[in-house]
Each structure stands twice: as C-alpha cells, then as structure tokens.
Tab-separated table of C-alpha atoms in Angstrom:
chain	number	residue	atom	x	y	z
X	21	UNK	CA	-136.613	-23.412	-64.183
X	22	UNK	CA	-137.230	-22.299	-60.480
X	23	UNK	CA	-139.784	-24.790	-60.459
X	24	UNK	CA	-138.124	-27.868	-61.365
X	25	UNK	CA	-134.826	-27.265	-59.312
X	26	UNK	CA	-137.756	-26.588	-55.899
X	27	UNK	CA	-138.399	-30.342	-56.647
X	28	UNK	CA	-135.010	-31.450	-57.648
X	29	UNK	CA	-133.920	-30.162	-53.978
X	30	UNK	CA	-137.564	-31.751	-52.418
X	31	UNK	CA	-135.508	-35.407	-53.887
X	32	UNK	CA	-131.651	-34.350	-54.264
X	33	UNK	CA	-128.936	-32.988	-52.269
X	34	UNK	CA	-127.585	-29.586	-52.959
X	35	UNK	CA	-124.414	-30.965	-54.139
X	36	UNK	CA	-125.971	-33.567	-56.463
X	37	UNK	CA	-127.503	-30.511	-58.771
X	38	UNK	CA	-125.424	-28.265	-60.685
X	39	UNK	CA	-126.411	-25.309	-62.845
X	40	UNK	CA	-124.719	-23.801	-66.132
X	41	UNK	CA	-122.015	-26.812	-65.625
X	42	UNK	CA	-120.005	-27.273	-68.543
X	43	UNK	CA	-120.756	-30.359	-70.340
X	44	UNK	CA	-117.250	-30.835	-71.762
X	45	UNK	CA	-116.033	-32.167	-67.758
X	46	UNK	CA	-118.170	-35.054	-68.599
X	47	UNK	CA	-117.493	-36.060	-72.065
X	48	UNK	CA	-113.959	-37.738	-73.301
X	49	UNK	CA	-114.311	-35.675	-76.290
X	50	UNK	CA	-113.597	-32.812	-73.958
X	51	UNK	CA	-116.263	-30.288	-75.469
X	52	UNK	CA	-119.674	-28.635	-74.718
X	53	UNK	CA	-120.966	-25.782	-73.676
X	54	UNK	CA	-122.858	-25.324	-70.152
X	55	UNK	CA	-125.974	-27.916	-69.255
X	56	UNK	CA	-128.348	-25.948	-68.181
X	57	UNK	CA	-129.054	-28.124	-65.021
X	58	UNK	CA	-126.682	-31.349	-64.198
X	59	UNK	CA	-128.186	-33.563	-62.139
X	60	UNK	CA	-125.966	-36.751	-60.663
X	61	UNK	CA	-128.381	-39.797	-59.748
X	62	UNK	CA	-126.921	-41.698	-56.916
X	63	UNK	CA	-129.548	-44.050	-56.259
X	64	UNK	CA	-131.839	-46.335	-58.964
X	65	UNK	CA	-135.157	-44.919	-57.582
X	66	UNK	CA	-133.546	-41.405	-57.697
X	67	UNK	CA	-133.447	-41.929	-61.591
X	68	UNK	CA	-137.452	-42.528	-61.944
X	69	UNK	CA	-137.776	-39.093	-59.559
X	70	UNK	CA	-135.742	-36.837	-61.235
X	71	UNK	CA	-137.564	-38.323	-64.786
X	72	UNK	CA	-140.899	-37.795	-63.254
X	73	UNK	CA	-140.205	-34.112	-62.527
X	74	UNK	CA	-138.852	-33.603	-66.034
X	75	UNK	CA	-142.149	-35.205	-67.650
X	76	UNK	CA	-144.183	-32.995	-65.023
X	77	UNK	CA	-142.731	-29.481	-66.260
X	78	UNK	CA	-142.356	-30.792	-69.735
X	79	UNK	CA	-138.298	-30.067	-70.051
X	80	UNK	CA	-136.344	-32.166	-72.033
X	81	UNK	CA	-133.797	-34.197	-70.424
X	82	UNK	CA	-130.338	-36.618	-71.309
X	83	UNK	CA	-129.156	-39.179	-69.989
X	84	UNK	CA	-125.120	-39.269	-69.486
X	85	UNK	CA	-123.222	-41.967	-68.301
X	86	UNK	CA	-119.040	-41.784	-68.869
X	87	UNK	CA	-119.628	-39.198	-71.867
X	88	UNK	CA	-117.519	-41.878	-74.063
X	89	UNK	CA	-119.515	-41.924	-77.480
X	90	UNK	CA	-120.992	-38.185	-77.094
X	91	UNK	CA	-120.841	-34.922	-78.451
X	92	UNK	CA	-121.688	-31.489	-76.819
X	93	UNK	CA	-123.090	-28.637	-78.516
X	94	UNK	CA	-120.757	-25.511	-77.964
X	95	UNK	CA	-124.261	-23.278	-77.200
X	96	UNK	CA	-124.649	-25.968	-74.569
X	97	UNK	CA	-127.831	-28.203	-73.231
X	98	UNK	CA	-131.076	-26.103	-72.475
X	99	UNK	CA	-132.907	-28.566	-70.606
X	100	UNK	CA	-131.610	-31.373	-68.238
X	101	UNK	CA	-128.802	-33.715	-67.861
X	102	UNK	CA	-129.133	-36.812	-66.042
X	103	UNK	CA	-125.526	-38.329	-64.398
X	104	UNK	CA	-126.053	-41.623	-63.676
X	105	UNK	CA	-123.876	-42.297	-61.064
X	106	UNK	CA	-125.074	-45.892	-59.552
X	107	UNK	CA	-122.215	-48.294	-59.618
X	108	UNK	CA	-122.517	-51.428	-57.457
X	109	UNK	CA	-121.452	-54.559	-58.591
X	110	UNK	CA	-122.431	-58.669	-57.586
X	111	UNK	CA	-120.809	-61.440	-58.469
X	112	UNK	CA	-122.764	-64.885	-57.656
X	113	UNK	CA	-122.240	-67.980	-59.398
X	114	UNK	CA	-120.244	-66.827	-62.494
X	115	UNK	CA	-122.835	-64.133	-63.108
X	116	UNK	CA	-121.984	-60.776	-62.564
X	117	UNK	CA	-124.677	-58.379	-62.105
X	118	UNK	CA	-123.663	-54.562	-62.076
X	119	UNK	CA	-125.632	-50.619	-62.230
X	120	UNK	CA	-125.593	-48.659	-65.476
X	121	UNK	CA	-122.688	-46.189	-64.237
X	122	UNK	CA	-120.424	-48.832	-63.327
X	123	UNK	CA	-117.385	-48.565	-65.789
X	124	UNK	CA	-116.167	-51.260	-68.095
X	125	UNK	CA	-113.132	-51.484	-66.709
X	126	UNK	CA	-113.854	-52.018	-63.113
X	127	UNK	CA	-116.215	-54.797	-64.252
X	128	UNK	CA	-113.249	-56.385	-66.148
X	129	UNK	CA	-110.652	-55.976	-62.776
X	130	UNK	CA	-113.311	-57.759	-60.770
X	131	UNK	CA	-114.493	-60.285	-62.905
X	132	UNK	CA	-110.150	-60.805	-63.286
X	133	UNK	CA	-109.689	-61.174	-59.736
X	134	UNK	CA	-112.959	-63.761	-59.493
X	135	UNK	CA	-111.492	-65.991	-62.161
X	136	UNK	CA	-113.654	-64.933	-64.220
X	137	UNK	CA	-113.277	-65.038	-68.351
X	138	UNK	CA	-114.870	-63.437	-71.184
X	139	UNK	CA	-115.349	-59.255	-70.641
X	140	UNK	CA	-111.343	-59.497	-70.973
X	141	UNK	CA	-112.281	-57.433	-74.170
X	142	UNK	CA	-114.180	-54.115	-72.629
X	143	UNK	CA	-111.302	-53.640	-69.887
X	144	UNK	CA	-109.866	-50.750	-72.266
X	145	UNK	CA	-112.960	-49.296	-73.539
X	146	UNK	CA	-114.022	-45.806	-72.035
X	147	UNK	CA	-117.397	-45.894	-70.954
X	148	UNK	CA	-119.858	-47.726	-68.164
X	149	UNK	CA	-122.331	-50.460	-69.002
X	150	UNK	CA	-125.151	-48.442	-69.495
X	151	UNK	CA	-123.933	-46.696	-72.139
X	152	UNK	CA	-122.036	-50.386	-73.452
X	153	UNK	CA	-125.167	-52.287	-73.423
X	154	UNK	CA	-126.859	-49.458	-75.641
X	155	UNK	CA	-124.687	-49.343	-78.289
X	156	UNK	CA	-123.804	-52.973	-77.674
X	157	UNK	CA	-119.705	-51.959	-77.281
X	158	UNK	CA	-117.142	-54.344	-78.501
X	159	UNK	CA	-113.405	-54.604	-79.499
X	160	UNK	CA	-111.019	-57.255	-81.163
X	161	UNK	CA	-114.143	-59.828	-82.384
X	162	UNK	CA	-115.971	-60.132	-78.597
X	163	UNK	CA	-118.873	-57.235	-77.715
X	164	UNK	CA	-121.628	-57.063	-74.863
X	165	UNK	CA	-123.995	-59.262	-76.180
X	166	UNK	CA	-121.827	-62.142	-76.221
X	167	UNK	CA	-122.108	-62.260	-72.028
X	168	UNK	CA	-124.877	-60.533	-71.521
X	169	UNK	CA	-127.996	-61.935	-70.389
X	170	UNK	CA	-130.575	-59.545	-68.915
X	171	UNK	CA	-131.111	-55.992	-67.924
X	172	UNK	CA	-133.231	-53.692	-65.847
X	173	UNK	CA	-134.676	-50.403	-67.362
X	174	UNK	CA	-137.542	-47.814	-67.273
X	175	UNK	CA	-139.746	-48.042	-70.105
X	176	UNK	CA	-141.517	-45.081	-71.782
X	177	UNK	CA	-144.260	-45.559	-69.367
X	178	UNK	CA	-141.663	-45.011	-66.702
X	179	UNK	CA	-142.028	-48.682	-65.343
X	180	UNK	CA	-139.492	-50.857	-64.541
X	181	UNK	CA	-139.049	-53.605	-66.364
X	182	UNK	CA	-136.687	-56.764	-66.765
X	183	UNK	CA	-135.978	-57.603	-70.671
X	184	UNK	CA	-133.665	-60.432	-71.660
X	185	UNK	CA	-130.699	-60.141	-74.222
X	186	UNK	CA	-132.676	-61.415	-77.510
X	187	UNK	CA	-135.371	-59.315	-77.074
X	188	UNK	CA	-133.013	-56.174	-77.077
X	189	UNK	CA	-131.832	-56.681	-81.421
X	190	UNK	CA	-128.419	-56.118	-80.060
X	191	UNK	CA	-126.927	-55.997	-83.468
X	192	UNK	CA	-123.151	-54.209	-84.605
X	193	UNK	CA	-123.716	-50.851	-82.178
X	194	UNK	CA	-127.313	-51.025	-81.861
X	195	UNK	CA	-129.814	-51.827	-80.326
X	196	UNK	CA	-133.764	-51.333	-79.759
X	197	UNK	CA	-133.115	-49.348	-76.481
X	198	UNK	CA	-133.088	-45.735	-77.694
X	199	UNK	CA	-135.705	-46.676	-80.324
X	200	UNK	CA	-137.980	-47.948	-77.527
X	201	UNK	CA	-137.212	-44.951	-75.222
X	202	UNK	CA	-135.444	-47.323	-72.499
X	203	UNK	CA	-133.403	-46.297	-69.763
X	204	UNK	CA	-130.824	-48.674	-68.733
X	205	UNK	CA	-130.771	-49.203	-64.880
X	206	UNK	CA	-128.338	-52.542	-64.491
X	207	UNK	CA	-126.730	-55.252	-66.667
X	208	UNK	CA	-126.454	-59.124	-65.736
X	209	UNK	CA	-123.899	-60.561	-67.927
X	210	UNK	CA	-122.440	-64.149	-67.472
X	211	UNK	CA	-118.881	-65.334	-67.669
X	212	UNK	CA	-116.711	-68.553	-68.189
X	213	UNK	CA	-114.198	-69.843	-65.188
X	214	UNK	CA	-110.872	-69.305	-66.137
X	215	UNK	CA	-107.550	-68.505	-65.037
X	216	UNK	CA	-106.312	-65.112	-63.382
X	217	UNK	CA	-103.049	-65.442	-64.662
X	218	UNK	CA	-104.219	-66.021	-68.461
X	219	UNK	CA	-106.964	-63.760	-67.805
X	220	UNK	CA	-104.624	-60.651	-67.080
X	221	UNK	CA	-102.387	-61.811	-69.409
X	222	UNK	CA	-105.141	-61.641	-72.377
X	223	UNK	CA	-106.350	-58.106	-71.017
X	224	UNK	CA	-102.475	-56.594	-70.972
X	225	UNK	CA	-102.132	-58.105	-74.835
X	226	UNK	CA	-105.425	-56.415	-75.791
X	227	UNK	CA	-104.861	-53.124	-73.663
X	228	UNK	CA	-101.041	-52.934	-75.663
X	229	UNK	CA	-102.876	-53.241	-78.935
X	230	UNK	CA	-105.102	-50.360	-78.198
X	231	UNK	CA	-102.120	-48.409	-76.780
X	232	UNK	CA	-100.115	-49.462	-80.221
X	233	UNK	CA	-102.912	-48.680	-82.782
X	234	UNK	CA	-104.969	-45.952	-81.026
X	235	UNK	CA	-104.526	-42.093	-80.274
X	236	UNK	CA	-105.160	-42.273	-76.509
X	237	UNK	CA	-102.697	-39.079	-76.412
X	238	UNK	CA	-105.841	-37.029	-77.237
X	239	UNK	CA	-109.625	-36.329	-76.101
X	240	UNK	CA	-112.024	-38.592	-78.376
X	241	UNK	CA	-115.211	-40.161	-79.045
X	242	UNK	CA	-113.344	-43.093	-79.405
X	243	UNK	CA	-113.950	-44.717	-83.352
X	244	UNK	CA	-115.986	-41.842	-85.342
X	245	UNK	CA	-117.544	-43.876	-88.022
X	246	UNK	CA	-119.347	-47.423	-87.753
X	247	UNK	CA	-117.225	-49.896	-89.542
X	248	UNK	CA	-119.035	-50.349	-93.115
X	249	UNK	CA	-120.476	-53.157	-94.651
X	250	UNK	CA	-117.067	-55.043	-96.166
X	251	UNK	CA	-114.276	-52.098	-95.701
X	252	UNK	CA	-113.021	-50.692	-92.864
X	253	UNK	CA	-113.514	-46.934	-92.196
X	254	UNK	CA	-110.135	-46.104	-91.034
X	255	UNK	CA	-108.423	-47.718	-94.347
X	256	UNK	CA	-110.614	-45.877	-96.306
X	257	UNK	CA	-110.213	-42.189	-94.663
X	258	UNK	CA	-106.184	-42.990	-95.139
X	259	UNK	CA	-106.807	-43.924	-98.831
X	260	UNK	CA	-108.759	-41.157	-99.341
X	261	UNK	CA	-105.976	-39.100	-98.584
X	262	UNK	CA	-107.156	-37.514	-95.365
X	263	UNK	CA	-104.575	-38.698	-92.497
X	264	UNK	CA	-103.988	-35.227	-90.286
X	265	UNK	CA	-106.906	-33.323	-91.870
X	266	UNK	CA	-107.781	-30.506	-89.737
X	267	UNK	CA	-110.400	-28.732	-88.965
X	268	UNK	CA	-109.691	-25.921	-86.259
X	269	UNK	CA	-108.474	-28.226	-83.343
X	270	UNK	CA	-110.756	-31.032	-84.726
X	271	UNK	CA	-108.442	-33.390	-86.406
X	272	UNK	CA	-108.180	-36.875	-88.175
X	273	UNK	CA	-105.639	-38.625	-86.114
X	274	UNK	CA	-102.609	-39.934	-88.111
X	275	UNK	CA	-102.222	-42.897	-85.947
X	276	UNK	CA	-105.876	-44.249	-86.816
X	277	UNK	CA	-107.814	-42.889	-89.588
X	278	UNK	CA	-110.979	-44.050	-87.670
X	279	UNK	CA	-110.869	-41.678	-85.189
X	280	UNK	CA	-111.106	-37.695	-84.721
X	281	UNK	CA	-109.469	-36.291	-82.133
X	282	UNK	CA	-109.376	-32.903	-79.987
X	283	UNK	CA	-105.873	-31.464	-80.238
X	284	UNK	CA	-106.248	-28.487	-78.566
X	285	UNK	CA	-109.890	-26.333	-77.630
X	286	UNK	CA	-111.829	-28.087	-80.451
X	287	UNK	CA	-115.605	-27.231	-80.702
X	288	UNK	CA	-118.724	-28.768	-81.542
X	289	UNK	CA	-118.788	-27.124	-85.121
X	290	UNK	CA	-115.052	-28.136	-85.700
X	291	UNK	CA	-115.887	-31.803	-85.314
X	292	UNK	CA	-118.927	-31.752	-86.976
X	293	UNK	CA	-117.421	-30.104	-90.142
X	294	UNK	CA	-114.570	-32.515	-89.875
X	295	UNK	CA	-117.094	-35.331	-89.915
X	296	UNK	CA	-119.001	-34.260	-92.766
X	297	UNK	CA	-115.279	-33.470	-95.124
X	298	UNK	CA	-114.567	-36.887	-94.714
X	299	UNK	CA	-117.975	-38.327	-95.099
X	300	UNK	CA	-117.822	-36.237	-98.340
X	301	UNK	CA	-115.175	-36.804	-99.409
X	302	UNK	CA	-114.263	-40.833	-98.819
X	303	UNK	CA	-118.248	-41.005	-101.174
X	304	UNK	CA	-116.601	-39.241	-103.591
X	305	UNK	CA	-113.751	-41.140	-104.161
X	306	UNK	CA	-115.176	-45.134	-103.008
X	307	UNK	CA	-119.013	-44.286	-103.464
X	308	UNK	CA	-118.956	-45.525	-99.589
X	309	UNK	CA	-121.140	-43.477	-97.475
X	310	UNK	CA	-119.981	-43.558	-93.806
X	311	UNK	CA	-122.304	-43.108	-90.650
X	312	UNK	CA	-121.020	-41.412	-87.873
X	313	UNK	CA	-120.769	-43.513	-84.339
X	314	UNK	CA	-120.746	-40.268	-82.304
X	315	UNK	CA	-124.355	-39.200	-80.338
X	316	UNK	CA	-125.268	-35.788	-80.326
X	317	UNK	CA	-126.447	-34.070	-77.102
X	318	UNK	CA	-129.555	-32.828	-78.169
C-alpha cells in the first residue's frame, strides 16, 4: 500500500487521504469497520487520477458519495474508498446543472429560491445526486428521471463521456450505471417556473409526511426493501408479524415496517441477519420474496 498512497500524495493533499478511517462516519446507517485508505476527491479531474492509480496497482476501489443507501462491513474495506466531494451547482435558463456530491437537498433550496418547480420531492431524501441518479431516487410519485436530462461520467475505459436520460434504463431504483461500470461526475436536470411561496409550501407538506411516517429518530439506510410488484413491503413486514423485531441493535422500526434501523452500536452481521428473518419469513407467510435496497461495501 506504500506505493499507492506515494502517488495519492504525488495528486492529493495530506489532509484529503485518510488511513484505517472508519467507514461508519460516512454512512447514515452509522456502521463499518475501518477503510483501509479514504480518499476525498475535491476536484472532477482528481476523480480520473485517483482511479488511474487504483487500476495501475490493481486495488479495488468504492465509490462513496453521502453513504445514504450503503452498508459497511464490520471487518471493514481492504482496498480504497473514493469521497466524492465536488459540489458546485448552475442554474441557467430553468436548467440546473450540479456535481455528483452535491446533496439533494441543497439542490431543492436553490432551485426554491430560483422559482424553480419540480425536485420539491428529493428536498428530504439523504443522499447527493450521484448516488440519486444511480439508483434513480424518488418519493411521494416524482423520482430523478422525471427532471433529469443528461449526465457526465467516466466510462469503464476511464473516458469521459456525456449520456442522455433514455439511454441510462432509469427504471424503479435502477439503472444501467453500475451495470456499465459508470462513474457519475454531474447531473443536468430541468425544472418548471413556479412559485416560491407554493414551492416551499409543497416541500414543508412533503418534509412533515416524512417526519410523520418515517423513523428519522434513528441511523438508516433509509427504505430496506424495493417496493414489490403490487404490495408494499412495509404492509407486508407488519402483517407478517414482525413490527420491533430485533436483531442485536439491528431493528425493524415500529413506525415503518419498511425500514431497519440502528438503535444503538448495530453491526454489519446484525442487519444482515435482520434482513434475511424478514425476507424469510414475509415468503413464508405471502410467497413474496423481497429484495433488499441496501448496497453492500464490497
């Protein structure tokens, strides 16, 4: 590893690596054992550097954004995390084009205070775009590829490259960018004129729902499971019986079956079991098998 952190320093500063850093300060899951080399990206053409000198001394590497939809291993990472940290933000023209690390809800604020209607929805999610436009994010009918019209990426050749919405099979938390081995640089997404006033007033109705119906108490993935084909996962984990179920400090939050939450020093291994219970156990009862929303560092 002496090798790759000579070159990390030849492109980084000092304070932008990190060694053995606990991966649970970057996830809102709040668990993971040490990374063992954190590196923050602060610049676009830092990103294709730091990637270069991964693919050089063959070490595996992860991309991290807001750590929203992730879970750490307890024994850790043993290869390279990537922060992306580039957040600027443009606004021309009702089109808003923003960096991968820029988070959801600042987007939402400025497009707000530019009159501008239609990411109302992603003001309460956790997360930046990057990670958003991956797993094409949404809430309360509305989700990223409604506004979005372009983005910028590295390919697997470690190009840069320009691909428009429809050619990204953004589809109900999916998409072709993981598949494809893309690296999401920046987002342009484009929005309707409105009204500030009805604009805020839409985003504080939406943000009270979350606050009403969600645990936001406690450290989480946000939903666990992918909402299945004609049921909804949280009904079905409270008909099955398994409101509260705990696992060590991994638990099944009473206020929304949907999501698993950390109520104390929860671990990889208690989440994971947790997850598989209630996979088991809602098949069992409604011969519905439930997929997991959560990415593994790995």
């Amino acid at each position: 590893m002496n090798a790759i952190l000579k070159q990390f320093r030849a492109i980084l500063k000092e304070n932008q690596i990190k060694i053995n850093e606990p991966i649970k300060n970057y996830t809102t899951f709040k668990i993971g054992g040490p990374a063992k080399v954190l590196v923050v990206a602060e610049k676009i053409d830092e990103i294709s550097k730091i990637i270069n000198v991964c693919k050089k001394e063959n070490v595996k590497y992860y991309i991290l954004g807001r750590g929203s939809n992730l879970l750490a291993k307890d024994e850790g990472y043993d290869g390279v995390l990537i922060l992306i940290n580039i957040s600027k933000i443009e606004i021309a023209n009702n089109i808003i084009t923003v960096e991968a690390g820029a988070k959801l809800s600042r987007i939402a604020q400025i497009a707000s205070e530019n009159n501008l209607s239609g990411f109302e929805f992603a003001h309460g999610i956790p997360g930046s775009i990057g990670g958003a436009v991956v797993m094409n994010a949404g809430a309360y009918g509305d989700e990223i590829k409604d506004v979005l019209l372009s983005i910028e990426a590295i390919n697997a050749q470690g190009k840069q490259v320009t691909l428009q919405s429809s050619e990204l099979n953004l589809g109900y938390r999916t998409s072709i960018i993981p598949k494809e081995g893309l690296i999401v640089l920046s987002a342009t997404i484009k929005l309707n004129p409105g009204n500030r006033e009805d604009i805020e007033k839409k985003t504080r109705e939406l943000n009270q729902q979350r606050r009403d119906k969600q645990p936001l108490n406690y450290p989480s993935a946000g939903s666990t499971f992918k909402r299945p084909e004609g049921y909804f996962a949280g009904k079905l984990i409270s008909d099955a019986g398994l409101a509260g179920l705990r696992i060590g400090d991994a638990q099944v939050s009473e206020k929304h079956c949907g999501f698993i939450v950390n109520v104390g020093s929860a671990t990889y291994q208690d989440v994971n079991s947790l997850i598989e219970k209630v996979k088991y156990e809602v098949f069992r009862q409604f011969g519905v098998m439930l997929e997991s929303e959560v990415k593994v560092i790995e």
